[in-house]
PDB file of C-alpha atoms in Angstrom:
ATOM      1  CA  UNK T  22      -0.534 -15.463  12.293  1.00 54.00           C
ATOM      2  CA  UNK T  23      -3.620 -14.722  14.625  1.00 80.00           C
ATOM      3  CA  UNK T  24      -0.837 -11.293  15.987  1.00 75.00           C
ATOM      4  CA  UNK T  25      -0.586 -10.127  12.364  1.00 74.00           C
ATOM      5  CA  UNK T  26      -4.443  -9.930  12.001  1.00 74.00           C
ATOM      6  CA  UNK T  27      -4.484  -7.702  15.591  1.00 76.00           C
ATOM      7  CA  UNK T  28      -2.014  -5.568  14.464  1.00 69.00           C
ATOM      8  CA  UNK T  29      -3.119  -4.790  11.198  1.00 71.00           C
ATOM      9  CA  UNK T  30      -6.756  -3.924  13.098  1.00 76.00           C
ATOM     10  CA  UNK T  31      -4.975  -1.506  14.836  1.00 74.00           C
ATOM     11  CA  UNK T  32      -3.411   0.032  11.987  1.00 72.00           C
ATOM     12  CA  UNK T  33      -6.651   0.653  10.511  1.00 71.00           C
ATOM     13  CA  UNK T  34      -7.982   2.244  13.116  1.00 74.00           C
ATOM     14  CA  UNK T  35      -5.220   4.623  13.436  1.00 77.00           C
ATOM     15  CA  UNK T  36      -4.371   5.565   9.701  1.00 85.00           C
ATOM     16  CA  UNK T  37      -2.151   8.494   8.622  1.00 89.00           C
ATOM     17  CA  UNK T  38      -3.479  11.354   6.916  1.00 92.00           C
ATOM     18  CA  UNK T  39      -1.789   9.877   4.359  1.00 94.00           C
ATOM     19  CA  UNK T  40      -3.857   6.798   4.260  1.00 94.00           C
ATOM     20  CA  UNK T  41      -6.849   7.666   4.861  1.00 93.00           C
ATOM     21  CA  UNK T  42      -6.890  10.462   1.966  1.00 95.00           C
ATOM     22  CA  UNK T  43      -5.455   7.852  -0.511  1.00 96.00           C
ATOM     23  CA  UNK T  44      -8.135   4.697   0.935  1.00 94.00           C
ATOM     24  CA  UNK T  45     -10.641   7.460  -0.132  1.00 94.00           C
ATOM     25  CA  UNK T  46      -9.985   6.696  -3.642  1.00 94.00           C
ATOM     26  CA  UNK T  47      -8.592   2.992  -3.639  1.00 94.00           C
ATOM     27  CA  UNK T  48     -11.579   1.542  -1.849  1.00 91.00           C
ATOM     28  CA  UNK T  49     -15.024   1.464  -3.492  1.00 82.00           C
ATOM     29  CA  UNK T  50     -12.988  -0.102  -6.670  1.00 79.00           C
ATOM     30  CA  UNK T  51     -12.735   3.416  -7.747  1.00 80.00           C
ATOM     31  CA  UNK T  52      -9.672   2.961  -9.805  1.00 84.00           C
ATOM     32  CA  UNK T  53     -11.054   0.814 -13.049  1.00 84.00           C
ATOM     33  CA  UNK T  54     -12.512  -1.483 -10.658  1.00 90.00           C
ATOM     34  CA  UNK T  55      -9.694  -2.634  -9.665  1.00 93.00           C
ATOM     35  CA  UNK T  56     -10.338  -4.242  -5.300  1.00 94.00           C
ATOM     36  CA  UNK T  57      -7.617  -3.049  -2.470  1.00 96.00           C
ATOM     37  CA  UNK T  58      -7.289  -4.118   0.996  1.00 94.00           C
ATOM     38  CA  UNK T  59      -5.907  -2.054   3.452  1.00 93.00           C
ATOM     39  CA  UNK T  60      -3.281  -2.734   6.413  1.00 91.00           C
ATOM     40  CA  UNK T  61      -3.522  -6.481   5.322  1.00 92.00           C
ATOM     41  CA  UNK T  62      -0.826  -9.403   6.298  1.00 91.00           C
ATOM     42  CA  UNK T  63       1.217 -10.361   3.462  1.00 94.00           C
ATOM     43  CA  UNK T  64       4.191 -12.327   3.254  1.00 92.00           C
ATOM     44  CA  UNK T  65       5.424 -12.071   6.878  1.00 90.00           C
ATOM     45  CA  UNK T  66       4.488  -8.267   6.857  1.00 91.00           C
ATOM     46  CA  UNK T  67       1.183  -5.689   7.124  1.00 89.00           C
ATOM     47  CA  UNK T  68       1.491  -3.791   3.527  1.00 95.00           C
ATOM     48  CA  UNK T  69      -0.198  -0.341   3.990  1.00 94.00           C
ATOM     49  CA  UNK T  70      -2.309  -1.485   0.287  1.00 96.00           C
ATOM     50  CA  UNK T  71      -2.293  -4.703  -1.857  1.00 97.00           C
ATOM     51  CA  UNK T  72      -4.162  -5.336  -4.629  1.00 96.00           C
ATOM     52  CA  UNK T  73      -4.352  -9.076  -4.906  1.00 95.00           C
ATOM     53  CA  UNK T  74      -5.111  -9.825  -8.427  1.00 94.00           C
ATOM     54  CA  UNK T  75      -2.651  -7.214  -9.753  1.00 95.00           C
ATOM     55  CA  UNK T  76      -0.138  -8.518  -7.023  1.00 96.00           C
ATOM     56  CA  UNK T  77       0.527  -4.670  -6.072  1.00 97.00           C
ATOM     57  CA  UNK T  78       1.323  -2.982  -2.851  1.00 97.00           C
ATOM     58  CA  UNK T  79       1.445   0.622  -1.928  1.00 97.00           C
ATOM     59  CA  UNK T  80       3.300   1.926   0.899  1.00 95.00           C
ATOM     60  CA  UNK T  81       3.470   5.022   2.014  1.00 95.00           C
ATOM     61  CA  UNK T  82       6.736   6.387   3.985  1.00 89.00           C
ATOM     62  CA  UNK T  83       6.631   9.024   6.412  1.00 83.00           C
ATOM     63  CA  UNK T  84      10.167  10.364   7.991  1.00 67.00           C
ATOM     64  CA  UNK T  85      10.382   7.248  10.302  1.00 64.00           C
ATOM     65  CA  UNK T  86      11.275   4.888   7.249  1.00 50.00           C
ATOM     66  CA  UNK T  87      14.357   7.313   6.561  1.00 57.00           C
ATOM     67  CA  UNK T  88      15.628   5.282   9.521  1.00 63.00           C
ATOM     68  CA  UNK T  89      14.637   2.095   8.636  1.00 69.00           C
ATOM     69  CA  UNK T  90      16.072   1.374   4.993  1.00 78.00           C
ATOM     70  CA  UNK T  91      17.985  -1.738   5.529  1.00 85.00           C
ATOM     71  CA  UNK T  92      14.548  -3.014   7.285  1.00 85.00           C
ATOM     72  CA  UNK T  93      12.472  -1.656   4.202  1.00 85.00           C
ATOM     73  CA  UNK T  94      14.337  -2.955   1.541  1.00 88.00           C
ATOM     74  CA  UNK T  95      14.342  -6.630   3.007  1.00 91.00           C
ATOM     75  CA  UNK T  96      10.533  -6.472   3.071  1.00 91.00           C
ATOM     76  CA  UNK T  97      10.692  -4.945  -0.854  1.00 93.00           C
ATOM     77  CA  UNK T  98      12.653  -8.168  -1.579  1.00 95.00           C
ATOM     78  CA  UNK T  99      10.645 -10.959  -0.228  1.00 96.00           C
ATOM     79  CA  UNK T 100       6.981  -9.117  -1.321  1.00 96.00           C
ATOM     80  CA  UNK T 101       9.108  -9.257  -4.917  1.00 95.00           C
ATOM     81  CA  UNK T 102      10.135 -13.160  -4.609  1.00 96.00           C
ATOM     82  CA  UNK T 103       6.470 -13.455  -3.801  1.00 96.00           C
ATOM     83  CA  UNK T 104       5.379 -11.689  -7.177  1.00 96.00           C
ATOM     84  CA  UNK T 105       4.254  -8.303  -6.178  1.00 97.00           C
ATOM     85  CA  UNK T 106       5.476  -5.199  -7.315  1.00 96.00           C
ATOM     86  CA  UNK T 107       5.970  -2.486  -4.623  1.00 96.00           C
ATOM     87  CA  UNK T 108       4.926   1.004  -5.436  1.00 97.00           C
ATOM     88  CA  UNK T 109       6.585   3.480  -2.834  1.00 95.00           C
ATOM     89  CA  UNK T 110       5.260   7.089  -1.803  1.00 96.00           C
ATOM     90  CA  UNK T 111       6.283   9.531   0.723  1.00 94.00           C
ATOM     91  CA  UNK T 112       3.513  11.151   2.996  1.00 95.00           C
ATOM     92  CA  UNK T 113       3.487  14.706   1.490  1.00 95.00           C
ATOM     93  CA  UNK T 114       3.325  13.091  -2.391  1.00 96.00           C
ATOM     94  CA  UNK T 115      -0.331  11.640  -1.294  1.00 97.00           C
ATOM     95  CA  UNK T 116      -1.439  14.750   0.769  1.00 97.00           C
ATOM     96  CA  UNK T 117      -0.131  17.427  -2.053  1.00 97.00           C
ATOM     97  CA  UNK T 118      -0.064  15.757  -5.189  1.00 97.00           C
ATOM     98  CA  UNK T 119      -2.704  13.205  -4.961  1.00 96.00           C
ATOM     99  CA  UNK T 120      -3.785  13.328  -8.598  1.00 96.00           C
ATOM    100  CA  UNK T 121       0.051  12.263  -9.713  1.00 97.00           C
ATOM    101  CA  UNK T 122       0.236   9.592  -6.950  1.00 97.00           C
ATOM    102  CA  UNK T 123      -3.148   8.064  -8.464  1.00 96.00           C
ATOM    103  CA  UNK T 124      -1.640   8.290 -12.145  1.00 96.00           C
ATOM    104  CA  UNK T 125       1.287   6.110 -11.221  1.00 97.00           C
ATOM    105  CA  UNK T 126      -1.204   3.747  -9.598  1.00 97.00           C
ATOM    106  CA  UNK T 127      -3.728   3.700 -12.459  1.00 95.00           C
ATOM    107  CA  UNK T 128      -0.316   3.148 -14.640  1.00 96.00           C
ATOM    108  CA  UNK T 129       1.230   0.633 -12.771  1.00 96.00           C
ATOM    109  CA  UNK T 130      -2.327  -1.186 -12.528  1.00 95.00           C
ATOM    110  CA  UNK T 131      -3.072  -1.407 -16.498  1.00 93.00           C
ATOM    111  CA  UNK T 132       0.790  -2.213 -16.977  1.00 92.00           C
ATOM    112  CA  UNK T 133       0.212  -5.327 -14.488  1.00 88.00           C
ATOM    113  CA  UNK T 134      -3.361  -6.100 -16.545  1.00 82.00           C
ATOM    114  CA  UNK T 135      -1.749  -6.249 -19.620  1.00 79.00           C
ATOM    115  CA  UNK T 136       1.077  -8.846 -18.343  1.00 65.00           C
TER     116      UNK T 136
END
């Protein structure tokens, strides 16, 4: 568990573009005060975002993941057993339509308040 923690400290430090335009909005509670953590351990895997009490996660896919979609969907089906729901973006979606990407988010985050 200890190697999870290491790794996911190194994924901060070396965020995407991607990440690092769309932890400018999810941290500070700046989406209805709703709390993400970023590169965090979760269920066997490091989830790019999770919001615990709305048991979301956001990743965000570059071209590497085209390669890796047997790998990605067995990681969507165990966070799922575990009770989160799995919000996916490409790269380019956060960096040139930010604004829509947040929508979904803000959607998918009263949706999950309401259940």
């Amino acid at each position: 568990m200890q190697l999870k923690w290491i790794r996911a400290r190194q994924l901060r430090n070396k965020s995407t573009d991607a990440e690092r335009r769309l932890w400018y909005f999810l941290c500070r509670e700046q989406l209805a005060g709703h709390k993400f953590r970023r590169q965090y351990p979760l269920a066997g895997y490091i989830v790019d975002f999770v919001c615990m009490p709305a048991r979301l996660v956001i990743e965000l896919d570059g071209g590497q993941h085209l390669d890796a979609l047997a790998y990605d969907g067995r990681r969507t089906a165990t966070l799922e057993r575990e009770g989160y729901r799995l919000l996916r973006f490409w790269n380019d979606d956060v960096l040139l339509r930010t604004q829509d990407v947040l929508a979904e988010v803000f959607r998918v985050l009263e949706e999950r308040s309401k259940a």
